[in-house]
Amino acid sequence: MKHKLFILGALFLLLTVTSCRQESDALYSYGHNDELRFQEANESYAGEFKLFWHAMNQNYALWDYEREFGLDWDAVYDAFLPRFEALDQRLENGEEITDEEYQSLLEDLVRPLHDSHMFAIFKNHATGNDITADPSVLRIYDREDINEAMGFYPDLSYYRNEGRLSCYMSASTIADSVIDLHPDYAEVGIEIKSGVIDDGVAYLYFSNFRLSAYLRDWGFFASASQRVLDLNQAVVDTWINWFSMIQEMKENCTLKGVIIDVRTNSGGYNNDFKYVLGALVPQGSPFQIGYQREKNGVGRYDYGPMLPYKLLTLSIAHETITEPIVVLTNCLSVSMSELTALGAKTLSNARVVGKRSWGATCTVINGPEYYSYYYAGCIGEKGKTPVYIYLPTCVTFSIDKKSYEGVGVEPDIEVDLDRDIFDTTGYDTQLDRALQYIETGH
């Protein structure tokens, strides 16, 4: 009898402990206009935490993946709610709660999460300041190779001085003086370089995936000065230089290979794929780089099936490149840079060279209007609600159905960048390893 009473008591205790965080069967909107959802968060630290926990519980697309890393989201609730409630008590007592202290607490909260696009902003009720916690930034600064990548941007001056670079072109719309010319440059500014190395290797570097803003009409630069139009044309011409040299050398049987340099590339538009790797593969049919999966319900593990993830290829007539292709990556290669690397890994003639990438492959579609389609998206409104979460909607998997989120895409050929040599001479150990692969096949 005592044994039965003990079991019933344990079950009752379990129900009372978890009742405050049971999953709901209703889809709540966490848009900024739903005042009831944010009411408690407007008034207390504990309210902010509970809003964050429940919104993530309903909208986050990686809970099964996090389970593989040993994260127990229910245990997070039990461990952290008392810490936020303690802040409320201190605030009521008139005690100081600094931004640095709150930052540390929020970093502890988000650190285990592996979605590398996701970040959260909480309001410090004591100071009125917004505090950002980004798990991917915390993770990237723990990497051993961060120092070789910080402040690094590819520079071909060494190869120009050695007489190994020809047909060189470059353009930039990201300098402060240029941004003043047109407001859209703040969103789509880009640096791009192209040329031919060692009489046969077509090289392309670009700082982010914003090529679509220049290579097709997306409504940018509707009213622009001649100076802006000239800058834009320089970006287009630099890409055309790369593409046309590939076609010309392919036709003349002088093409040795192609290098796509996405080191320290911050990512951007998926549509850009067709202007990069999609310009080297057969035209017409979409190119499958892997699989994607979406949320399809409000339950923590309500996910849809893995579906083929295909990106558009270049529709302009072009040759299929069978010569060696290299995608250069480092730990600051993010998002579309990594999807490009995943695409390269599906090609028998392509290799990823350099260092493991950032680890942000989920797809971002943010905005409250997407809830009814994706059961995810951004939570709240940045700068207005007490909690804002930038939250991707789709999980991306490689062609062998593996997720690299929070980990990064491993290179096929790993090589360090010798920053001392690069900073003093311009000699690029990673670029030269890519050239070696193209020359030797290994």
GROMACS .gro file of C-alpha atoms in nm:
model
  442
    1MET     CA    1   0.000   0.000   0.000
    2LYS     CA    2   0.283   0.236   0.088
    3HIS     CA    3   0.445   0.148  -0.244
    4LYS     CA    4   0.128   0.246  -0.435
    5LEU     CA    5   0.096   0.571  -0.239
    6PHE     CA    6   0.458   0.653  -0.318
    7ILE     CA    7   0.398   0.603  -0.692
    8LEU     CA    8   0.082   0.814  -0.688
    9GLY     CA    9   0.261   1.085  -0.494
   10ALA     CA   10   0.549   1.086  -0.739
   11LEU     CA   11   0.310   1.111  -1.033
   12PHE     CA   12   0.125   1.400  -0.867
   13LEU     CA   13   0.452   1.580  -0.801
   14LEU     CA   14   0.560   1.531  -1.162
   15LEU     CA   15   0.234   1.678  -1.288
   16THR     CA   16   0.258   1.981  -1.062
   17VAL     CA   17   0.619   2.048  -1.160
   18THR     CA   18   0.556   2.032  -1.533
   19SER     CA   19   0.206   2.178  -1.550
   20CYS     CA   20   0.336   2.532  -1.596
   21ARG     CA   21   0.514   2.435  -1.916
   22GLN     CA   22   0.285   2.189  -2.087
   23GLU     CA   23   0.281   2.213  -2.464
   24SER     CA   24  -0.018   2.389  -2.613
   25ASP     CA   25  -0.224   2.250  -2.898
   26ALA     CA   26  -0.292   2.603  -3.022
   27LEU     CA   27  -0.061   2.798  -3.251
   28TYR     CA   28   0.011   3.130  -3.088
   29SER     CA   29   0.132   3.426  -3.287
   30TYR     CA   30   0.440   3.587  -3.141
   31GLY     CA   31   0.410   3.889  -3.366
   32HIS     CA   32   0.464   4.229  -3.210
   33ASN     CA   33   0.091   4.309  -3.233
   34ASP     CA   34  -0.016   4.029  -2.997
   35GLU     CA   35   0.000   4.230  -2.676
   36LEU     CA   36  -0.129   3.950  -2.452
   37ARG     CA   37   0.159   3.721  -2.544
   38PHE     CA   38   0.411   3.988  -2.443
   39GLN     CA   39   0.231   4.134  -2.141
   40GLU     CA   40   0.418   3.941  -1.873
   41ALA     CA   41   0.749   3.986  -2.056
   42ASN     CA   42   0.692   4.361  -2.049
   43GLU     CA   43   0.680   4.350  -1.673
   44SER     CA   44   0.935   4.094  -1.553
   45TYR     CA   45   1.251   3.901  -1.627
   46ALA     CA   46   1.069   3.574  -1.556
   47GLY     CA   47   0.806   3.677  -1.810
   48GLU     CA   48   1.078   3.729  -2.069
   49PHE     CA   49   1.223   3.386  -1.999
   50LYS     CA   50   0.887   3.208  -2.017
   51LEU     CA   51   0.802   3.382  -2.344
   52PHE     CA   52   1.140   3.278  -2.485
   53TRP     CA   53   1.113   2.919  -2.362
   54HIS     CA   54   0.759   2.861  -2.489
   55ALA     CA   55   0.818   3.037  -2.823
   56MET     CA   56   1.129   2.827  -2.884
   57ASN     CA   57   0.946   2.514  -2.771
   58GLN     CA   58   0.680   2.576  -3.035
   59ASN     CA   59   0.882   2.726  -3.319
   60TYR     CA   60   1.237   2.591  -3.307
   61ALA     CA   61   1.320   2.352  -3.591
   62LEU     CA   62   1.608   2.157  -3.438
   63TRP     CA   63   1.488   1.988  -3.120
   64ASP     CA   64   1.562   1.635  -3.241
   65TYR     CA   65   1.909   1.753  -3.344
   66GLU     CA   66   1.965   1.920  -3.007
   67ARG     CA   67   1.864   1.595  -2.838
   68GLU     CA   68   2.159   1.428  -3.010
   69PHE     CA   69   2.384   1.680  -2.833
   70GLY     CA   70   2.219   1.597  -2.500
   71LEU     CA   71   2.011   1.914  -2.456
   72ASP     CA   72   1.701   1.867  -2.238
   73TRP     CA   73   1.476   2.169  -2.299
   74ASP     CA   74   1.251   2.083  -2.004
   75ALA     CA   75   1.554   2.076  -1.776
   76VAL     CA   76   1.649   2.419  -1.910
   77TYR     CA   77   1.314   2.552  -1.789
   78ASP     CA   78   1.361   2.409  -1.442
   79ALA     CA   79   1.717   2.536  -1.414
   80PHE     CA   80   1.674   2.888  -1.549
   81LEU     CA   81   1.330   3.006  -1.435
   82PRO     CA   82   1.445   3.049  -1.072
   83ARG     CA   83   1.743   3.256  -1.192
   84PHE     CA   84   1.513   3.497  -1.379
   85GLU     CA   85   1.268   3.507  -1.089
   86ALA     CA   86   1.557   3.602  -0.862
   87LEU     CA   87   1.627   3.901  -1.086
   88ASP     CA   88   1.265   4.012  -1.045
   89GLN     CA   89   1.301   3.996  -0.668
   90ARG     CA   90   1.622   4.197  -0.680
   91LEU     CA   91   1.460   4.454  -0.908
   92GLU     CA   92   1.171   4.486  -0.664
   93ASN     CA   93   1.423   4.541  -0.384
   94GLY     CA   94   1.589   4.819  -0.579
   95GLU     CA   95   1.913   4.628  -0.637
   96GLU     CA   96   2.137   4.694  -0.938
   97ILE     CA   97   2.122   4.452  -1.233
   98THR     CA   98   2.388   4.549  -1.482
   99ASP     CA   99   2.380   4.482  -1.855
  100GLU     CA  100   2.695   4.274  -1.815
  101GLU     CA  101   2.529   4.049  -1.556
  102TYR     CA  102   2.218   4.002  -1.769
  103GLN     CA  103   2.433   3.937  -2.076
  104SER     CA  104   2.613   3.659  -1.890
  105LEU     CA  105   2.283   3.496  -1.788
  106LEU     CA  106   2.145   3.511  -2.142
  107GLU     CA  107   2.464   3.365  -2.284
  108ASP     CA  108   2.435   3.074  -2.041
  109LEU     CA  109   2.078   3.025  -2.162
  110VAL     CA  110   2.144   3.018  -2.537
  111ARG     CA  111   2.495   2.869  -2.543
  112PRO     CA  112   2.382   2.503  -2.594
  113LEU     CA  113   2.165   2.587  -2.899
  114HIS     CA  114   2.308   2.494  -3.240
  115ASP     CA  115   2.100   2.701  -3.480
  116SER     CA  116   2.368   2.941  -3.598
  117HIS     CA  117   2.134   3.197  -3.753
  118MET     CA  118   1.931   3.222  -3.437
  119PHE     CA  119   1.992   3.500  -3.186
  120ALA     CA  120   1.781   3.658  -2.913
  121ILE     CA  121   1.743   4.010  -2.777
  122PHE     CA  122   1.605   4.065  -2.425
  123LYS     CA  123   1.529   4.395  -2.257
  124ASN     CA  124   1.708   4.458  -1.929
  125HIS     CA  125   1.424   4.597  -1.716
  126ALA     CA  126   1.671   4.758  -1.477
  127THR     CA  127   1.851   4.966  -1.741
  128GLY     CA  128   1.607   4.970  -2.033
  129ASN     CA  129   1.882   4.848  -2.266
  130ASP     CA  130   1.852   4.566  -2.519
  131ILE     CA  131   2.092   4.275  -2.461
  132THR     CA  132   2.180   4.035  -2.744
  133ALA     CA  133   2.273   3.670  -2.697
  134ASP     CA  134   2.402   3.480  -3.002
  135PRO     CA  135   2.503   3.114  -2.954
  136SER     CA  136   2.697   3.094  -3.281
  137VAL     CA  137   2.918   3.391  -3.192
  138LEU     CA  138   2.997   3.232  -2.856
  139ARG     CA  139   3.083   2.908  -3.033
  140ILE     CA  140   3.297   3.063  -3.307
  141TYR     CA  141   3.519   3.248  -3.060
  142ASP     CA  142   3.601   2.917  -2.895
  143ARG     CA  143   3.750   2.781  -3.218
  144GLU     CA  144   4.125   2.751  -3.253
  145ASP     CA  145   4.123   2.883  -3.610
  146ILE     CA  146   3.938   3.208  -3.535
  147ASN     CA  147   4.256   3.414  -3.513
  148GLU     CA  148   4.372   3.322  -3.862
  149ALA     CA  149   4.033   3.426  -4.005
  150MET     CA  150   3.960   3.744  -3.808
  151GLY     CA  151   4.015   4.049  -4.027
  152PHE     CA  152   4.114   3.834  -4.324
  153TYR     CA  153   3.995   3.918  -4.675
  154PRO     CA  154   4.144   3.760  -4.988
  155ASP     CA  155   4.405   3.976  -5.161
  156LEU     CA  156   4.557   3.885  -5.497
  157SER     CA  157   4.836   4.144  -5.494
  158TYR     CA  158   5.103   3.876  -5.439
  159TYR     CA  159   4.991   3.689  -5.750
  160ARG     CA  160   4.979   4.010  -5.951
  161ASN     CA  161   5.331   4.099  -5.842
  162GLU     CA  162   5.454   3.751  -5.931
  163GLY     CA  163   5.304   3.777  -6.279
  164ARG     CA  164   5.067   3.488  -6.208
  165LEU     CA  165   4.743   3.688  -6.237
  166SER     CA  166   4.586   3.815  -6.559
  167CYS     CA  167   4.249   3.953  -6.671
  168TYR     CA  168   4.203   4.096  -6.320
  169MET     CA  169   3.897   4.305  -6.235
  170SER     CA  170   3.747   4.423  -5.906
  171ALA     CA  171   3.463   4.637  -5.777
  172SER     CA  172   3.325   4.744  -5.442
  173THR     CA  173   3.007   4.905  -5.314
  174ILE     CA  174   3.075   4.865  -4.941
  175ALA     CA  175   3.309   5.155  -4.858
  176ASP     CA  176   3.162   5.423  -4.629
  177SER     CA  177   3.199   5.688  -4.900
  178VAL     CA  178   3.009   5.468  -5.145
  179ILE     CA  179   2.726   5.383  -4.905
  180ASP     CA  180   2.653   5.754  -4.880
  181LEU     CA  181   2.572   5.751  -5.252
  182HIS     CA  182   2.273   5.521  -5.219
  183PRO     CA  183   2.087   5.379  -4.914
  184ASP     CA  184   2.047   5.032  -5.069
  185TYR     CA  185   2.423   4.980  -5.047
  186ALA     CA  186   2.380   4.937  -4.672
  187GLU     CA  187   2.187   4.616  -4.747
  188VAL     CA  188   2.343   4.490  -5.069
  189GLY     CA  189   2.694   4.635  -5.071
  190ILE     CA  190   2.947   4.389  -5.209
  191GLU     CA  191   3.316   4.351  -5.291
  192ILE     CA  192   3.405   4.128  -5.583
  193LYS     CA  193   3.727   4.022  -5.756
  194SER     CA  194   3.792   3.799  -6.055
  195GLY     CA  195   4.083   3.700  -6.274
  196VAL     CA  196   4.287   3.415  -6.418
  197ILE     CA  197   4.570   3.264  -6.213
  198ASP     CA  198   4.854   3.060  -6.364
  199ASP     CA  199   4.719   3.085  -6.719
  200GLY     CA  200   4.411   2.871  -6.677
  201VAL     CA  201   4.248   2.893  -6.332
  202ALA     CA  202   3.941   3.118  -6.322
  203TYR     CA  203   3.920   3.281  -5.978
  204LEU     CA  204   3.618   3.451  -5.817
  205TYR     CA  205   3.598   3.614  -5.475
  206PHE     CA  206   3.297   3.804  -5.340
  207SER     CA  207   3.227   3.925  -4.989
  208ASN     CA  208   2.862   3.816  -4.963
  209PHE     CA  209   2.582   3.662  -5.165
  210ARG     CA  210   2.424   3.983  -5.293
  211LEU     CA  211   2.499   3.934  -5.662
  212SER     CA  212   2.130   3.907  -5.748
  213ALA     CA  213   2.079   4.273  -5.658
  214TYR     CA  214   2.313   4.364  -5.945
  215LEU     CA  215   2.264   4.084  -6.197
  216ARG     CA  216   1.885   4.098  -6.205
  217ASP     CA  217   1.616   4.356  -6.135
  218TRP     CA  218   1.495   4.321  -5.777
  219GLY     CA  219   1.380   4.679  -5.744
  220PHE     CA  220   1.707   4.804  -5.601
  221PHE     CA  221   1.851   5.132  -5.726
  222ALA     CA  222   1.524   5.243  -5.888
  223SER     CA  223   1.639   5.603  -5.883
  224ALA     CA  224   2.015   5.622  -5.893
  225SER     CA  225   2.282   5.868  -5.996
  226GLN     CA  226   2.521   5.797  -6.279
  227ARG     CA  227   2.795   5.732  -6.020
  228VAL     CA  228   2.581   5.459  -5.862
  229LEU     CA  229   2.502   5.309  -6.201
  230ASP     CA  230   2.873   5.302  -6.284
  231LEU     CA  231   2.955   5.128  -5.956
  232ASN     CA  232   2.682   4.874  -6.016
  233GLN     CA  233   2.806   4.807  -6.368
  234ALA     CA  234   3.156   4.749  -6.233
  235VAL     CA  235   3.018   4.470  -6.013
  236VAL     CA  236   2.839   4.317  -6.311
  237ASP     CA  237   3.148   4.347  -6.532
  238THR     CA  238   3.365   4.176  -6.270
  239TRP     CA  239   3.131   3.878  -6.256
  240ILE     CA  240   3.101   3.868  -6.636
  241ASN     CA  241   3.481   3.871  -6.655
  242TRP     CA  242   3.493   3.551  -6.449
  243PHE     CA  243   3.210   3.379  -6.633
  244SER     CA  244   3.327   3.473  -6.984
  245MET     CA  245   3.687   3.372  -6.915
  246ILE     CA  246   3.566   3.028  -6.805
  247GLN     CA  247   3.366   2.989  -7.124
  248GLU     CA  248   3.648   3.115  -7.344
  249MET     CA  249   3.915   2.894  -7.185
  250LYS     CA  250   3.680   2.595  -7.191
  251GLU     CA  251   3.623   2.648  -7.564
  252ASN     CA  252   3.998   2.686  -7.626
  253CYS     CA  253   4.082   2.383  -7.408
  254THR     CA  254   4.301   2.598  -7.182
  255LEU     CA  255   4.083   2.588  -6.869
  256LYS     CA  256   4.269   2.418  -6.585
  257GLY     CA  257   4.008   2.472  -6.316
  258VAL     CA  258   3.786   2.713  -6.124
  259ILE     CA  259   3.820   2.859  -5.774
  260ILE     CA  260   3.522   3.005  -5.586
  261ASP     CA  261   3.656   3.188  -5.282
  262VAL     CA  262   3.394   3.229  -5.007
  263ARG     CA  263   3.632   3.281  -4.718
  264THR     CA  264   3.494   3.540  -4.476
  265ASN     CA  265   3.177   3.549  -4.687
  266SER     CA  266   2.876   3.640  -4.472
  267GLY     CA  267   2.614   3.471  -4.693
  268GLY     CA  268   2.296   3.620  -4.836
  269TYR     CA  269   2.050   3.536  -5.114
  270ASN     CA  270   1.989   3.173  -5.214
  271ASN     CA  271   1.919   3.297  -5.566
  272ASP     CA  272   2.289   3.380  -5.603
  273PHE     CA  273   2.368   3.009  -5.633
  274LYS     CA  274   2.298   3.024  -6.006
  275TYR     CA  275   2.562   3.293  -6.055
  276VAL     CA  276   2.831   3.095  -5.873
  277LEU     CA  277   2.833   2.714  -5.864
  278GLY     CA  278   2.515   2.712  -6.072
  279ALA     CA  279   2.710   2.875  -6.356
  280LEU     CA  280   2.938   2.570  -6.378
  281VAL     CA  281   2.687   2.284  -6.379
  282PRO     CA  282   2.438   2.189  -6.652
  283GLN     CA  283   2.184   2.464  -6.719
  284GLY     CA  284   1.811   2.432  -6.698
  285SER     CA  285   1.733   2.181  -6.425
  286PRO     CA  286   1.751   2.287  -6.060
  287PHE     CA  287   2.057   2.154  -5.879
  288GLN     CA  288   2.003   1.945  -5.566
  289ILE     CA  289   2.249   2.031  -5.290
  290GLY     CA  290   2.076   1.826  -5.019
  291TYR     CA  291   1.746   1.816  -4.833
  292GLN     CA  292   1.531   2.048  -4.624
  293ARG     CA  293   1.272   1.999  -4.355
  294GLU     CA  294   1.015   2.240  -4.213
  295LYS     CA  295   0.808   2.267  -3.898
  296ASN     CA  296   0.454   2.144  -3.964
  297GLY     CA  297   0.288   2.173  -3.623
  298VAL     CA  298   0.311   2.333  -3.280
  299GLY     CA  299   0.442   2.025  -3.101
  300ARG     CA  300   0.810   2.028  -3.017
  301TYR     CA  301   0.885   1.747  -3.264
  302ASP     CA  302   0.623   1.828  -3.527
  303TYR     CA  303   0.842   1.829  -3.837
  304GLY     CA  304   0.770   1.757  -4.199
  305PRO     CA  305   0.960   1.508  -4.414
  306MET     CA  306   1.300   1.570  -4.565
  307LEU     CA  307   1.239   1.701  -4.917
  308PRO     CA  308   1.495   1.757  -5.193
  309TYR     CA  309   1.654   2.100  -5.163
  310LYS     CA  310   1.720   2.234  -5.511
  311LEU     CA  311   1.861   2.567  -5.623
  312LEU     CA  312   1.836   2.729  -5.966
  313THR     CA  313   2.119   2.706  -6.216
  314LEU     CA  314   2.220   2.973  -6.463
  315SER     CA  315   1.975   2.989  -6.755
  316ILE     CA  316   2.228   3.156  -6.987
  317ALA     CA  317   2.380   2.905  -7.229
  318HIS     CA  318   2.708   2.782  -7.083
  319GLU     CA  319   2.944   2.489  -7.084
  320THR     CA  320   2.935   2.230  -6.808
  321ILE     CA  321   3.266   2.244  -6.626
  322THR     CA  322   3.432   1.905  -6.589
  323GLU     CA  323   3.769   2.048  -6.487
  324PRO     CA  324   3.856   2.066  -6.114
  325ILE     CA  325   3.649   2.307  -5.906
  326VAL     CA  326   3.752   2.435  -5.562
  327VAL     CA  327   3.540   2.615  -5.305
  328LEU     CA  328   3.765   2.791  -5.051
  329THR     CA  329   3.619   2.823  -4.698
  330ASN     CA  330   3.723   2.936  -4.352
  331CYS     CA  331   3.547   2.956  -4.016
  332LEU     CA  332   3.387   3.287  -4.120
  333SER     CA  333   3.222   3.135  -4.429
  334VAL     CA  334   2.855   3.155  -4.336
  335SER     CA  335   2.513   3.043  -4.465
  336MET     CA  336   2.504   3.051  -4.848
  337SER     CA  337   2.881   3.008  -4.845
  338GLU     CA  338   2.823   2.678  -4.670
  339LEU     CA  339   2.540   2.574  -4.902
  340THR     CA  340   2.778   2.637  -5.191
  341ALA     CA  341   3.030   2.410  -5.020
  342LEU     CA  342   2.759   2.144  -4.975
  343GLY     CA  343   2.678   2.175  -5.345
  344ALA     CA  344   3.045   2.126  -5.433
  345LYS     CA  345   3.053   1.808  -5.227
  346THR     CA  346   2.794   1.653  -5.459
  347LEU     CA  347   3.023   1.698  -5.763
  348SER     CA  348   3.290   1.441  -5.842
  349ASN     CA  349   3.524   1.709  -5.980
  350ALA     CA  350   3.487   1.955  -5.690
  351ARG     CA  351   3.661   1.987  -5.355
  352VAL     CA  352   3.622   2.211  -5.052
  353VAL     CA  353   3.960   2.346  -4.940
  354GLY     CA  354   4.053   2.546  -4.631
  355LYS     CA  355   3.894   2.525  -4.286
  356ARG     CA  356   3.561   2.412  -4.142
  357SER     CA  357   3.288   2.669  -4.204
  358TRP     CA  358   3.074   2.861  -3.950
  359GLY     CA  359   2.782   2.615  -3.923
  360ALA     CA  360   2.476   2.817  -4.028
  361THR     CA  361   2.289   2.622  -4.294
  362CYS     CA  362   1.926   2.666  -4.187
  363THR     CA  363   1.709   2.882  -4.411
  364VAL     CA  364   1.588   3.219  -4.286
  365ILE     CA  365   1.233   3.339  -4.364
  366ASN     CA  366   1.150   3.589  -4.094
  367GLY     CA  367   0.830   3.776  -4.018
  368PRO     CA  368   0.503   3.713  -3.832
  369GLU     CA  369   0.319   3.664  -4.161
  370TYR     CA  370   0.494   3.331  -4.209
  371TYR     CA  371   0.362   3.160  -3.896
  372SER     CA  372   0.066   3.001  -4.070
  373TYR     CA  373   0.298   2.851  -4.330
  374TYR     CA  374   0.606   2.750  -4.134
  375TYR     CA  375   0.515   2.748  -3.763
  376ALA     CA  376   0.829   2.954  -3.721
  377GLY     CA  377   0.989   3.283  -3.810
  378CYS     CA  378   1.101   3.578  -3.602
  379ILE     CA  379   0.948   3.614  -3.257
  380GLY     CA  380   0.832   3.965  -3.172
  381GLU     CA  381   0.964   4.281  -3.332
  382LYS     CA  382   1.320   4.402  -3.302
  383GLY     CA  383   1.348   4.719  -3.098
  384LYS     CA  384   0.983   4.714  -2.987
  385THR     CA  385   0.895   4.396  -2.798
  386PRO     CA  386   1.081   4.299  -2.477
  387VAL     CA  387   1.194   3.976  -2.640
  388TYR     CA  388   1.294   3.934  -3.003
  389ILE     CA  389   1.419   3.606  -3.153
  390TYR     CA  390   1.559   3.579  -3.503
  391LEU     CA  391   1.458   3.223  -3.582
  392PRO     CA  392   1.510   3.026  -3.906
  393THR     CA  393   1.229   2.812  -4.041
  394CYS     CA  394   1.386   2.529  -4.239
  395VAL     CA  395   1.661   2.282  -4.151
  396THR     CA  396   1.909   2.198  -4.426
  397PHE     CA  397   2.074   1.860  -4.464
  398SER     CA  398   2.353   1.745  -4.693
  399ILE     CA  399   2.299   1.502  -4.979
  400ASP     CA  400   2.368   1.217  -4.734
  401LYS     CA  401   2.105   1.366  -4.498
  402LYS     CA  402   2.347   1.498  -4.239
  403SER     CA  403   2.303   1.831  -4.063
  404TYR     CA  404   2.604   2.060  -4.018
  405GLU     CA  405   2.419   2.319  -3.813
  406GLY     CA  406   2.632   2.463  -3.536
  407VAL     CA  407   2.925   2.251  -3.652
  408GLY     CA  408   3.020   2.363  -4.001
  409VAL     CA  409   3.104   2.194  -4.330
  410GLU     CA  410   3.434   2.009  -4.313
  411PRO     CA  411   3.679   2.073  -4.600
  412ASP     CA  412   3.789   1.784  -4.819
  413ILE     CA  413   4.140   1.924  -4.798
  414GLU     CA  414   4.215   2.102  -4.472
  415VAL     CA  415   4.484   2.367  -4.476
  416ASP     CA  416   4.566   2.653  -4.240
  417LEU     CA  417   4.610   3.011  -4.350
  418ASP     CA  418   4.953   3.130  -4.242
  419ARG     CA  419   4.857   3.482  -4.134
  420ASP     CA  420   5.214   3.591  -4.063
  421ILE     CA  421   5.320   3.512  -4.419
  422PHE     CA  422   4.999   3.653  -4.566
  423ASP     CA  423   5.015   3.976  -4.368
  424THR     CA  424   5.378   4.040  -4.461
  425THR     CA  425   5.400   3.912  -4.820
  426GLY     CA  426   5.044   3.845  -4.942
  427TYR     CA  427   5.128   3.479  -5.005
  428ASP     CA  428   4.809   3.278  -4.944
  429THR     CA  429   4.874   2.922  -4.824
  430GLN     CA  430   4.509   2.818  -4.867
  431LEU     CA  431   4.479   2.959  -5.217
  432ASP     CA  432   4.804   2.793  -5.319
  433ARG     CA  433   4.676   2.459  -5.186
  434ALA     CA  434   4.368   2.503  -5.404
  435LEU     CA  435   4.593   2.571  -5.704
  436GLN     CA  436   4.795   2.261  -5.618
  437TYR     CA  437   4.482   2.046  -5.618
  438ILE     CA  438   4.381   2.183  -5.958
  439GLU     CA  439   4.730   2.118  -6.094
  440THR     CA  440   4.785   1.771  -5.948
  441GLY     CA  441   4.439   1.633  -5.868
  442HIS     CA  442   4.525   1.580  -5.503
   0.00000   0.00000   0.00000
